[in-house]
Coordinates of N, CA and C and ligand atoms in Angstrom, one line a residue:
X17 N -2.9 -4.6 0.8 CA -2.2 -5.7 1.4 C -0.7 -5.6 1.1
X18 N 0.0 -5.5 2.5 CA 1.3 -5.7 2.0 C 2.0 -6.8 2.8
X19 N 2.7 -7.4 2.5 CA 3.5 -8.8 2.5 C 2.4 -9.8 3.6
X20 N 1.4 -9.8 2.6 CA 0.7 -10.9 3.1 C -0.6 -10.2 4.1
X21 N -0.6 -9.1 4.7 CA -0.7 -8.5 5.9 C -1.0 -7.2 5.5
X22 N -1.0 -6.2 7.2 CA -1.7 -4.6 6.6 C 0.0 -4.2 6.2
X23 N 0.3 -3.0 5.8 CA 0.9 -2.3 5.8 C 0.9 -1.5 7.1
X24 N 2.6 -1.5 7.9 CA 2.6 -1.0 9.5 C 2.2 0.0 9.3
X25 N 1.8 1.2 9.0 CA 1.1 2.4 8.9 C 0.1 2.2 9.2
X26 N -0.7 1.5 8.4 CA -2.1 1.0 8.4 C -2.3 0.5 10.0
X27 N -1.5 -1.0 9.9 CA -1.8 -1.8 11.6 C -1.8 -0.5 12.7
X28 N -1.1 0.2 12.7 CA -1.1 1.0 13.5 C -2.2 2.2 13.6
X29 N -2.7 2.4 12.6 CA -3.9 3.0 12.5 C -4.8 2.2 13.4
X30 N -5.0 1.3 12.6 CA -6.0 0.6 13.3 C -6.4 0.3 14.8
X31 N -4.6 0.0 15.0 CA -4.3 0.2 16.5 C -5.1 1.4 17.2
X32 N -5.3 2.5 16.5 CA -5.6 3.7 17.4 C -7.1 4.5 17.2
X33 N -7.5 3.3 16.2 CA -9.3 3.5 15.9 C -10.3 3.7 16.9
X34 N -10.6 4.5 17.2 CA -12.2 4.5 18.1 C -13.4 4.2 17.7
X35 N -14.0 3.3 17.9 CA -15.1 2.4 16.8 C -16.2 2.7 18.0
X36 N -16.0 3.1 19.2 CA -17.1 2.6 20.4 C -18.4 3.2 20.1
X37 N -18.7 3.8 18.8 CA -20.2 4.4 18.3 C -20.4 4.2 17.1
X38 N -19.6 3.0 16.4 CA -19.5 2.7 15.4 C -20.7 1.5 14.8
X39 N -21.8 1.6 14.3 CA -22.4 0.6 14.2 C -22.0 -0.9 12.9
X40 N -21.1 -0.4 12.6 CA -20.9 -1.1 11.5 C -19.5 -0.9 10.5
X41 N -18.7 -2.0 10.8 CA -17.6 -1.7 10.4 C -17.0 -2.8 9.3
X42 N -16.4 -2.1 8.4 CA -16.2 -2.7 7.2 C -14.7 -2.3 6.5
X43 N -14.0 -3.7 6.1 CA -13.0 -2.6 5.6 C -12.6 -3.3 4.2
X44 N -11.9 -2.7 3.0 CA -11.8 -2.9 1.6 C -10.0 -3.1 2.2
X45 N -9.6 -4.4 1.3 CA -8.4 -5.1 0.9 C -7.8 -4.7 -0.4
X46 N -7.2 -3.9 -0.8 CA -6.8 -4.1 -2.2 C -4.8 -4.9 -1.9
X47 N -5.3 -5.7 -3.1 CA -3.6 -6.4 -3.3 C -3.8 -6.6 -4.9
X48 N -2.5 -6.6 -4.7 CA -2.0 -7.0 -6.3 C -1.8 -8.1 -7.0
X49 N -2.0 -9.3 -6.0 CA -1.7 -10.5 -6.8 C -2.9 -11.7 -6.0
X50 N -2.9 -12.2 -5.3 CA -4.2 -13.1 -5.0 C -4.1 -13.2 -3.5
X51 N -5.4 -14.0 -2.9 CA -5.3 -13.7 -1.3 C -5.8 -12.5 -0.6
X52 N -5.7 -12.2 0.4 CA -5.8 -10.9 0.8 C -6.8 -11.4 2.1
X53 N -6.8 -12.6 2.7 CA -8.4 -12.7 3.8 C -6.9 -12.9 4.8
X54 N -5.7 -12.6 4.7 CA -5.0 -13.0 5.9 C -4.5 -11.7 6.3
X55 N -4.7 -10.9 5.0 CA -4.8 -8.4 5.7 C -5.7 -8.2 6.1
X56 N -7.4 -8.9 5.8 CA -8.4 -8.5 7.2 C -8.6 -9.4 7.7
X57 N -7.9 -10.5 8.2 CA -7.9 -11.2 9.5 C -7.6 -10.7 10.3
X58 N -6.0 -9.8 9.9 CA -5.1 -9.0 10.8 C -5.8 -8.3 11.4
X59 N -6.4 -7.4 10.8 CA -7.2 -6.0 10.6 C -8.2 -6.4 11.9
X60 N -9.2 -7.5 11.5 CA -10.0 -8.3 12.5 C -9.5 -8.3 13.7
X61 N -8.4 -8.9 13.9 CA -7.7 -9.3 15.3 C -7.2 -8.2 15.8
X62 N -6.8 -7.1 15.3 CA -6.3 -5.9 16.0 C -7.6 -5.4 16.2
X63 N -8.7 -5.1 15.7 CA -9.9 -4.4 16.2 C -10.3 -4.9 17.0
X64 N -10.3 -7.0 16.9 CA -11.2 -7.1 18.4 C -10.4 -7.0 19.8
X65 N -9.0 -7.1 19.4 CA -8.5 -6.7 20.7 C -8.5 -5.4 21.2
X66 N -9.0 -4.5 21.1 CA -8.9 -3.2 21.3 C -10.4 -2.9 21.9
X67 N -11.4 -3.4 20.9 CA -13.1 -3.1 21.4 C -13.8 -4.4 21.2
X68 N -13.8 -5.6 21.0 CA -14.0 -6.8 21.5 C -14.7 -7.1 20.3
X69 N -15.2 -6.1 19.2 CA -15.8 -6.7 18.3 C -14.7 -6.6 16.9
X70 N -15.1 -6.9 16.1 CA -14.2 -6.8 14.4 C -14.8 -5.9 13.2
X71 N -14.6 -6.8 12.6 CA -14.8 -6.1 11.0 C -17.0 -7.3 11.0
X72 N -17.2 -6.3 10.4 CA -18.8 -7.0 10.1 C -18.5 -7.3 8.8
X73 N -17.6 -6.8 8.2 CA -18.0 -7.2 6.6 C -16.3 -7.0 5.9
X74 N -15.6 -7.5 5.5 CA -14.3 -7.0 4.6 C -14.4 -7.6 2.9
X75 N -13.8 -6.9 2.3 CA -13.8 -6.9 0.7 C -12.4 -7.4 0.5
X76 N -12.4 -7.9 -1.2 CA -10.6 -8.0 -1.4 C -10.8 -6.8 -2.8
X77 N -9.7 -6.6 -2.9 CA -9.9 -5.8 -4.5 C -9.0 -6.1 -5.3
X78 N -9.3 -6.7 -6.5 CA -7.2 -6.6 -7.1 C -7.2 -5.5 -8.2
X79 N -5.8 -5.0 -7.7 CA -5.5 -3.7 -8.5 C -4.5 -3.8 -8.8
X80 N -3.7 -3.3 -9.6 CA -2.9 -3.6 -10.6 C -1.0 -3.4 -9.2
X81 N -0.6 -4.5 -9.2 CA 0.4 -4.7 -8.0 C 1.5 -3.5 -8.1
X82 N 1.9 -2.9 -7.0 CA 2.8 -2.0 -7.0 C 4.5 -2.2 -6.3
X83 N 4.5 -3.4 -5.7 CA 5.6 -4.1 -5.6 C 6.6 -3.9 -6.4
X84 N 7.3 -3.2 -6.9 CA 8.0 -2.8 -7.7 C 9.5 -3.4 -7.2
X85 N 9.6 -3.8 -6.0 CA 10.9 -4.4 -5.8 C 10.7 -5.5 -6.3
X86 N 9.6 -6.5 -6.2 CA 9.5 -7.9 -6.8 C 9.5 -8.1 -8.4
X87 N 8.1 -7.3 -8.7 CA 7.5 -7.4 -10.1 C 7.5 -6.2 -10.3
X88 N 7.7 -5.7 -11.8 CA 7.1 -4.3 -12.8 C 5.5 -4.1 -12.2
X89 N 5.1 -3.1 -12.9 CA 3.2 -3.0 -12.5 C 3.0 -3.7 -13.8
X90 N 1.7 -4.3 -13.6 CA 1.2 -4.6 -15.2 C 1.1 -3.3 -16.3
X91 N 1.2 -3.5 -17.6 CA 0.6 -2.0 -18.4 C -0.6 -2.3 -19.0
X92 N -1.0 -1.2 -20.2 CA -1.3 -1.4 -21.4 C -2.9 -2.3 -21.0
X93 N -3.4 -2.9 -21.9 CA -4.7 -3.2 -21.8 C -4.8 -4.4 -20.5
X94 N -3.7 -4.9 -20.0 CA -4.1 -6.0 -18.7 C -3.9 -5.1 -17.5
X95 N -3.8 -3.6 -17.9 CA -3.6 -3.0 -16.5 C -5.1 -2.1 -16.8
X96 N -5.3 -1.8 -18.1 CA -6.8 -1.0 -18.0 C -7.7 -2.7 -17.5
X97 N -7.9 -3.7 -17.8 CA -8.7 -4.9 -17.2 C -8.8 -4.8 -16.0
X98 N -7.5 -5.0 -15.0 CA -7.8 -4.9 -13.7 C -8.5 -3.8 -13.4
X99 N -8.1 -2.3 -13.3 CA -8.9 -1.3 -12.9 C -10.1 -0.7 -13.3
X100 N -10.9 -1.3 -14.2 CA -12.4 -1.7 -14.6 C -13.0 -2.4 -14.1
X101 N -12.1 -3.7 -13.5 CA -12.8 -5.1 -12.8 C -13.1 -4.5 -11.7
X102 N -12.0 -3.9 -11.2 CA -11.8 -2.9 -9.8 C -12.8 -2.0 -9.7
X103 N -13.4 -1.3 -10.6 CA -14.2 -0.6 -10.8 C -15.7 -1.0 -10.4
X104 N -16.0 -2.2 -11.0 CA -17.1 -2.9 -11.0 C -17.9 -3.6 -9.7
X105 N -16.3 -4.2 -9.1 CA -16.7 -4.9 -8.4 C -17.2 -3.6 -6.8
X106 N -16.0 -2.5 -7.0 CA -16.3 -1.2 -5.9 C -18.0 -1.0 -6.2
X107 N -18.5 -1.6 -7.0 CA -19.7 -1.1 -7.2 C -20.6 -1.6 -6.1
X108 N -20.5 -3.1 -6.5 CA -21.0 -3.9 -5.8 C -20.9 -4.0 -4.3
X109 N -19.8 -3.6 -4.0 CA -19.0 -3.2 -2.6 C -20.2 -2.4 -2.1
X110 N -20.3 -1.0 -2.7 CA -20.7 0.3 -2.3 C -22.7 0.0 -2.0
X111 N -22.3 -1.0 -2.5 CA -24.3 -1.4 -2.2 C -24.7 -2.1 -1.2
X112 N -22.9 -3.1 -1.0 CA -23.3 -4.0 0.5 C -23.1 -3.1 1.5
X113 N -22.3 -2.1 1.7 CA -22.0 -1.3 2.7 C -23.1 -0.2 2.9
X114 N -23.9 0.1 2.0 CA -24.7 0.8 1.8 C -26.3 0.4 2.8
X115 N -26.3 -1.1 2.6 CA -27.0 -1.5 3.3 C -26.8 -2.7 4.5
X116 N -25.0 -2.3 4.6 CA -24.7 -2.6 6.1 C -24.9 -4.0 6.3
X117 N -24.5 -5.2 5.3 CA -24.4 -6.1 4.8 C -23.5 -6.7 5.6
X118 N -23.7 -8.0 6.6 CA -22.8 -8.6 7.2 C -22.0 -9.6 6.2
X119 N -20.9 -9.8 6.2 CA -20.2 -11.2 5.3 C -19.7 -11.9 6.4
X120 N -19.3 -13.0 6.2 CA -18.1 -13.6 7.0 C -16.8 -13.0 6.2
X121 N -15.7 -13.1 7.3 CA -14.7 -13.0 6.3 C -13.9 -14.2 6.0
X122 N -13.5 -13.9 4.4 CA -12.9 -15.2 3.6 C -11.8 -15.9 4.9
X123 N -11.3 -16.8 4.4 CA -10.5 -17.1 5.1 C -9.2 -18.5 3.9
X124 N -8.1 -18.5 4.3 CA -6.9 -19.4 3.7 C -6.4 -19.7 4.7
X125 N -6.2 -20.9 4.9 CA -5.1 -21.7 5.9 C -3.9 -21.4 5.2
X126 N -4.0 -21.6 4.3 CA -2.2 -21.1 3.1 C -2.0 -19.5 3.5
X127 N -2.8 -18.8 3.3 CA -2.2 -17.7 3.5 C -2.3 -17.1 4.8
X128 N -3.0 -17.5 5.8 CA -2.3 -17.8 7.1 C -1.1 -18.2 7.6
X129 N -0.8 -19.3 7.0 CA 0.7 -20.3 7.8 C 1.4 -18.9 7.1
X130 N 1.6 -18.5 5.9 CA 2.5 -18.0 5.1 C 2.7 -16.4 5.9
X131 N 1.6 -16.0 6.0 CA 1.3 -14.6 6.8 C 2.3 -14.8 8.5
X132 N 2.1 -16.2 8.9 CA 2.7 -16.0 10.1 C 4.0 -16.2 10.4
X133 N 4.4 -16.8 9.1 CA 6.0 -16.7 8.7 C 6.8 -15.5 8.0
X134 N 6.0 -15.2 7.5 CA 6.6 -14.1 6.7 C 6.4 -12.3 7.0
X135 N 5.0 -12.2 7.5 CA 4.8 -11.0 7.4 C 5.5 -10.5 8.9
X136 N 6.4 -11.0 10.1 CA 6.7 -10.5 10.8 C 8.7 -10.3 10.2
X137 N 8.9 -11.0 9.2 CA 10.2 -10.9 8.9 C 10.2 -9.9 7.8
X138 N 9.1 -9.5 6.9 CA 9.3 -8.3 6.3 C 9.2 -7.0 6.7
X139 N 8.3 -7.0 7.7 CA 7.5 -5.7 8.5 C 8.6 -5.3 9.3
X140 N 9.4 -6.5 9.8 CA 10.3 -5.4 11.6 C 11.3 -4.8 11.1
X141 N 12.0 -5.0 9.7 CA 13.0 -4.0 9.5 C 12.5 -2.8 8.1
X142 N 10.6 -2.6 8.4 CA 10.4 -2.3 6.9 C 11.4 -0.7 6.6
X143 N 11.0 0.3 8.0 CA 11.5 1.7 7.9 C 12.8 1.8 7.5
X144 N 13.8 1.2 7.3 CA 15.0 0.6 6.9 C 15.2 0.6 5.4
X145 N 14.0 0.1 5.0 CA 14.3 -0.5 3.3 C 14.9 0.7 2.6
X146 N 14.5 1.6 3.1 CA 15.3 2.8 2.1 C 16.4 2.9 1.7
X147 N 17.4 1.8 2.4 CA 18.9 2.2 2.4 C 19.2 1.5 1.2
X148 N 18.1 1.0 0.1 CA 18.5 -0.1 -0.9 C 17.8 1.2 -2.0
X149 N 17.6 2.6 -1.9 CA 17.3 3.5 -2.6 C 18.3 4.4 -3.4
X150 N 18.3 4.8 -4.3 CA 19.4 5.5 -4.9 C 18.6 6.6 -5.9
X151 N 19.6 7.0 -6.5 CA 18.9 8.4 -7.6 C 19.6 8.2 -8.5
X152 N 19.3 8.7 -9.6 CA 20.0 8.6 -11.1 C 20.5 10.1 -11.7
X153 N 21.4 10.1 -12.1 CA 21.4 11.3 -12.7 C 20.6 12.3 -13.6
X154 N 19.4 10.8 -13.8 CA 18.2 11.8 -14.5 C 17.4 12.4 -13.6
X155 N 17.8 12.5 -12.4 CA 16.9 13.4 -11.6 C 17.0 15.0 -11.7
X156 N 15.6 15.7 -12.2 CA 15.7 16.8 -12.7 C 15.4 18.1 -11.2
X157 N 15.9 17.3 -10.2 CA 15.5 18.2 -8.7 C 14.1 18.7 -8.7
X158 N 12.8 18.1 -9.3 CA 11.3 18.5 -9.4 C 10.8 18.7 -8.1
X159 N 11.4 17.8 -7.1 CA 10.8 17.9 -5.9 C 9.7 16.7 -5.6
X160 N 9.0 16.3 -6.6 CA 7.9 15.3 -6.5 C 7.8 14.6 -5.2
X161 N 9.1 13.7 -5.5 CA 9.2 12.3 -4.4 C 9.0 13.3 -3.2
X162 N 9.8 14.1 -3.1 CA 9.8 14.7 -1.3 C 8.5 14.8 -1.3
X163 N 7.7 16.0 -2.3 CA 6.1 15.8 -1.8 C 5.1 14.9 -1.9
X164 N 4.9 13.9 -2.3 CA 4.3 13.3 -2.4 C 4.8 11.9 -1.0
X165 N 5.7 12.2 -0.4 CA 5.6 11.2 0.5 C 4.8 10.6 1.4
X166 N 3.9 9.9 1.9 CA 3.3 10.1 2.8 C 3.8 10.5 4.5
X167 N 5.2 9.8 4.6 CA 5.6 10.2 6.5 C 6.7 11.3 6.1
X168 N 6.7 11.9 5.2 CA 8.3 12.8 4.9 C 9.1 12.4 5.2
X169 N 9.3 11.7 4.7 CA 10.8 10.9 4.8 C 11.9 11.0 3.5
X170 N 11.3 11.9 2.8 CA 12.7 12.2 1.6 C 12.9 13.7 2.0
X171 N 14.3 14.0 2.3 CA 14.4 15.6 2.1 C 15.5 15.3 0.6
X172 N 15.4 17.0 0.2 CA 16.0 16.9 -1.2 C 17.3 18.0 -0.5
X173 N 18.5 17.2 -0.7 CA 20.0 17.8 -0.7 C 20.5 18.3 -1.8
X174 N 20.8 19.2 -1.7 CA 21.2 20.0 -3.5 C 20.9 19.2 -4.5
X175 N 19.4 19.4 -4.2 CA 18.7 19.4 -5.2 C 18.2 17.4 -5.3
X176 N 18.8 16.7 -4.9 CA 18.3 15.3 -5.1 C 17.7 14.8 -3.5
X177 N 17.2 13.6 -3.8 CA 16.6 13.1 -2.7 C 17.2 12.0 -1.9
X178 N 17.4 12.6 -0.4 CA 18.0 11.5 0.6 C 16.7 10.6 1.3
X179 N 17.1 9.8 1.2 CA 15.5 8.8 2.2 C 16.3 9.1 3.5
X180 N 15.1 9.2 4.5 CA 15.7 9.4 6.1 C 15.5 7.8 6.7
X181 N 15.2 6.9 6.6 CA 14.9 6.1 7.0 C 13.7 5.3 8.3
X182 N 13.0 6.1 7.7 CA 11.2 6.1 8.2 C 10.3 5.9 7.3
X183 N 10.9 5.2 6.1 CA 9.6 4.9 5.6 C 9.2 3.5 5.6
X184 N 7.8 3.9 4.8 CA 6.5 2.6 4.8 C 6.9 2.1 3.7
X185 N 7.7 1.5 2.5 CA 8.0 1.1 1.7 C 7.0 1.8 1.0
X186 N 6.0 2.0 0.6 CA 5.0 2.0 -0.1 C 5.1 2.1 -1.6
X187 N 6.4 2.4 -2.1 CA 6.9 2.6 -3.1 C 6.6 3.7 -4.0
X188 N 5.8 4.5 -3.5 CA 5.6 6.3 -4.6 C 6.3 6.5 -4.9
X189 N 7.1 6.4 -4.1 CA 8.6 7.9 -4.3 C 9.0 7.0 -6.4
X190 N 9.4 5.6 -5.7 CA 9.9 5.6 -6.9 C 8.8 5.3 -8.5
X191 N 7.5 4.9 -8.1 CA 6.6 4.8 -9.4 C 6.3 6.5 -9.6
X192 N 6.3 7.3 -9.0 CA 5.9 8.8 -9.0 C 7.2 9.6 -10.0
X193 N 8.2 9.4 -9.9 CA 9.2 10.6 -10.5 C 9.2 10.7 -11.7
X194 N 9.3 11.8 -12.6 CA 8.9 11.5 -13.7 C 9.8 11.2 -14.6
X195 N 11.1 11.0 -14.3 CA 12.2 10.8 -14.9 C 12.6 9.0 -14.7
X196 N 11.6 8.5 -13.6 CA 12.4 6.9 -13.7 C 13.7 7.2 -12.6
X197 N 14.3 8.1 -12.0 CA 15.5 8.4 -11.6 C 15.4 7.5 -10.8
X198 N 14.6 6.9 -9.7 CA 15.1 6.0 -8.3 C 15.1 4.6 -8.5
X199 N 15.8 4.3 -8.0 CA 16.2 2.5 -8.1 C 15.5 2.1 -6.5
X200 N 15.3 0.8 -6.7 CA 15.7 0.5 -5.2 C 16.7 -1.1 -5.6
X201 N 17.7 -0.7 -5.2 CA 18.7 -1.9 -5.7 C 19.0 -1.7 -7.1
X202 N 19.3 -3.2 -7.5 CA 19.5 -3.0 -9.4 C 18.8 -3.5 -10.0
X203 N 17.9 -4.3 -9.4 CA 16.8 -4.5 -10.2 C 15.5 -4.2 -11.1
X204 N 14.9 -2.9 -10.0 CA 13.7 -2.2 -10.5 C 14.3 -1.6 -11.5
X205 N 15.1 -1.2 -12.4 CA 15.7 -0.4 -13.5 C 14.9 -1.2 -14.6
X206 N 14.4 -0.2 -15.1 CA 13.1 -0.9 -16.5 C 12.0 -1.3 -16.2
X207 N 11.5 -1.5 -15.0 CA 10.6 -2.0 -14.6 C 9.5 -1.1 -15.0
X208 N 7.8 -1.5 -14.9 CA 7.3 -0.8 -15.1 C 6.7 0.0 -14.1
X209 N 6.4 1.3 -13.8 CA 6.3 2.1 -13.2 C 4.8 2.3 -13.2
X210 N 3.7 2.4 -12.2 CA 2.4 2.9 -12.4 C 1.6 3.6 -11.4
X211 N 1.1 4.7 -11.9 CA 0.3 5.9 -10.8 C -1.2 5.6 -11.6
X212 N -2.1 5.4 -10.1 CA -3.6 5.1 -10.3 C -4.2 6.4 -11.1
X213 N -4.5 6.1 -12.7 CA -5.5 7.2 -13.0 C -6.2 8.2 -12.0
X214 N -7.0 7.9 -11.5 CA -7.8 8.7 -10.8 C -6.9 9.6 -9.6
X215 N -5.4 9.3 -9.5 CA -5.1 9.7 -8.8 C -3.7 11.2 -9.4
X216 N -4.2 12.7 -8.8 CA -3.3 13.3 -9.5 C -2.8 13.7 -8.6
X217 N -0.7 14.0 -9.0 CA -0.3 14.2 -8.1 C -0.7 15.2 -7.1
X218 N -1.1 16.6 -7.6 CA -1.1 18.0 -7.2 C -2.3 17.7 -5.9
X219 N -3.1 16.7 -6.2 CA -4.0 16.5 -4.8 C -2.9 15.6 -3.7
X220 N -2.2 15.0 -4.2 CA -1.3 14.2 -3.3 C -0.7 15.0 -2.4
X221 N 0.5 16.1 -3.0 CA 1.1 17.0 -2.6 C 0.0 17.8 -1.7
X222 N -1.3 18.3 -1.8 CA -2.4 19.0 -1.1 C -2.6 18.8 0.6
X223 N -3.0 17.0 0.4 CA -3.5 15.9 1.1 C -2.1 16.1 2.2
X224 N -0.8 16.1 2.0 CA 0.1 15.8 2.1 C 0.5 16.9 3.2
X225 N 0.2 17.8 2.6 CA 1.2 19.4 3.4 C 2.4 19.8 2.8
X226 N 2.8 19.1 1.8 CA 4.3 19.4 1.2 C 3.9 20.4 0.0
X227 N 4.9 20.6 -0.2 CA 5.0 21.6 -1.5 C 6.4 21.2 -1.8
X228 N 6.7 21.5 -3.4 CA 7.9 21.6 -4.0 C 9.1 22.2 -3.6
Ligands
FMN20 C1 5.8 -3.5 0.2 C2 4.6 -4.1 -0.6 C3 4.2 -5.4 -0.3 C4 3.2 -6.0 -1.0 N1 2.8 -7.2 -0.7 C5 1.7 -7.8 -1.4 C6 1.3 -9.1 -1.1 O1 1.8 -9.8 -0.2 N2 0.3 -9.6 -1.8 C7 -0.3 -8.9 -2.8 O2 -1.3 -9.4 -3.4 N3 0.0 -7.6 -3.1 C8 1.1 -7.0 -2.4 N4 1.5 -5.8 -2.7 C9 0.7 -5.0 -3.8 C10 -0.3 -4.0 -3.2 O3 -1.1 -4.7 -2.3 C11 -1.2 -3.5 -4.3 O4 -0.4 -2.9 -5.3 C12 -2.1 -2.4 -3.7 O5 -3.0 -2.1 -4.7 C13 -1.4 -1.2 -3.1 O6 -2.3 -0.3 -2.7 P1 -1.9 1.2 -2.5 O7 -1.6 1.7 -4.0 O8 -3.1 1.9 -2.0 O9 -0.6 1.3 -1.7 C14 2.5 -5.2 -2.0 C15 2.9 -3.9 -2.3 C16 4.0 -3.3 -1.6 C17 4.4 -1.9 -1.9
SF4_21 S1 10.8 12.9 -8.4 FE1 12.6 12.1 -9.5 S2 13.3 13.9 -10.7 FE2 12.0 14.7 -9.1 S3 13.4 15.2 -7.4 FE3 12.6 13.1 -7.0 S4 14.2 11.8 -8.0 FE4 14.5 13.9 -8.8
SF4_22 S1 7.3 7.6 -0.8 FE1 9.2 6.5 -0.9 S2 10.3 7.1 1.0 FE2 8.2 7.7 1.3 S3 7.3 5.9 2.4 FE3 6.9 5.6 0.2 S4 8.7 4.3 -0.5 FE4 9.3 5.3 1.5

C-alpha cells in the first residue's frame, strides 16, 4: 500500500493483467501502518473494469513501514514482532488461497474519503520525487542503489548516483546503501533504515538485470 492506494507500478500492472482463464483471484496488501481495504478496493475496481469480475479474496499484511520520508522503519524487537506476526498470519493466508476461499473485501469509509483525496495528489507527481534525493559523501561508489533499482532509474556519474526521474518512490535506493549516503530532503538523516530479512541483495540485483 502506498499513500493509501496501489503503488503506480503496481495500478498499472494490474491495468495490463489477463485474468480471462483465471479461476480465482486473490491478492495480499502489505502496509506499514493500518488500513489497507482502500489498495484492494483499487485493485478491485481496476480488475473489474477491464474483465468485469474482481478480486475473490484480498489479505492485509502489516510489515514493518518503509516510508522513510514520513517515519524511520521500526527496529530491534518491535520490528522482529511485526515480521513473525507477518509470518503467521501468511500462513493462514496460504491455506485460504489454497483452497480458493472467497472473502468479501474489508472495507473503511475513512479510508476511502481519505484515499480519494489524497492518493491522486501524491501519485501524479510521484516519478518526480527524486529531485528531493541527494548523496553524501559517504558514498563509497558500490553501485548498489543503481542495481537494485526496480525501473533504472539511478545511473552512477563518477562514481555517485544521479536519479533520472522515473521513479516509483519505493524507497530502496535509499534503505539499501550501505553507507546511509542518500537523503531524501533533510529529514530522513538518522532515520532508521530497513531491508526485509529474507530478502538478499545479490538476488535483487539477479531479478533486476543490473550488475555493479
Ligand atoms: C511512498 C510510500 C507510501 C506509503 N504509504 C503507506 C500508506 O499510506 N499506508 C501504510 O500503511 N503504509 C504505507 N507505506 C508503507 C508500505 O506500504 C509498507 O512498508 C510495505 O510493506 C511496502 O512493501 P514493499 O516493501 O514490498 O514495497 C508506504 C510506503 C511508501 C514507500
Ligand atoms: S548504494 Fe550508497 S554507497 Fe553505493 S553507490 Fe549508491 S549511494 Fe553510493
Ligand atoms: S530505488 Fe530509488 S530511484 Fe529507484 S524507484 Fe526506488 S526510490 Fe526511486
Amino acid at each position: 500500500m502506498y499513500f493509501l492506494g496501489l503503488s503506480v507500478i503496481v495500478a498499472e500492472f494490474a491495468g495490463r493483467l489477463d485474468l480471462a482463464r483465471s479461476q480465482y483471484t486473490f491478492s495480499v496488501v502489505t502496509m506499514g501502518g493500518a488500513g489497507g481495504s482502500s489498495a484492494l478496493r483499487q485493485l478491485d475496481g481496476i480488475l473489474k473494469k477491464k474483465h468485469g469480475n474482481g478480486l475473490d479474496a484480498g489479505f492485509i499484511v502489516k510489515m514493518p513501514g518503509n516510508y522513510i520520508l514520513k517515519n524511520g522503519s521500526p527496529a530491534g524487537t518491535k520490528r522482529e514482532r511485526i515480521l513473525s506476526a507477518a509470518d503467521e498470519q501468511l500462513k493462514r493466508i496460504g491455506v485460504d488461497v489454497k483452497s480458493a476461499t472467497k472473502t468479501a473485501l474489508p472495507y473503511s469509509l475513512f479510508a476511502q474519503l481519505i484515499h480519494g483525496v489524497f492518493y491522486p495528489r501524491f501519485t501524479s507527481g510521484v516519478h518526480q520525487d527524486d529531485r528531493w534525493f541527494s548523496v553524501s559523501n559517504a558514498c563509497t561508489s558500490c553501485g548498489t542503489c543503481r542495481a537494485i533499482c526496480p525501473v533504472g532509474n539511478i545511473d552512477l556519474v563518477d562514481g555517485r548516483p544521479v536519479w533520472k526521474h522515473n521513479c516509483e518512490l519505493c524507497c530502496g535506493c535509499i534503505h539499501i546503501c550501505p553507507t546511509g549516503a542518500i537523503q531524501a530532503g533533510k529529514k530522513t538523516e538518522g532515520r532508521t533504515r530497513y531491508i526485509n530479512p529474507d530478502v538478499k541483495v545479490a538476488d535483487l540485483q539477479a531479478q533486476r538485470g543490473n550488475s555493479q
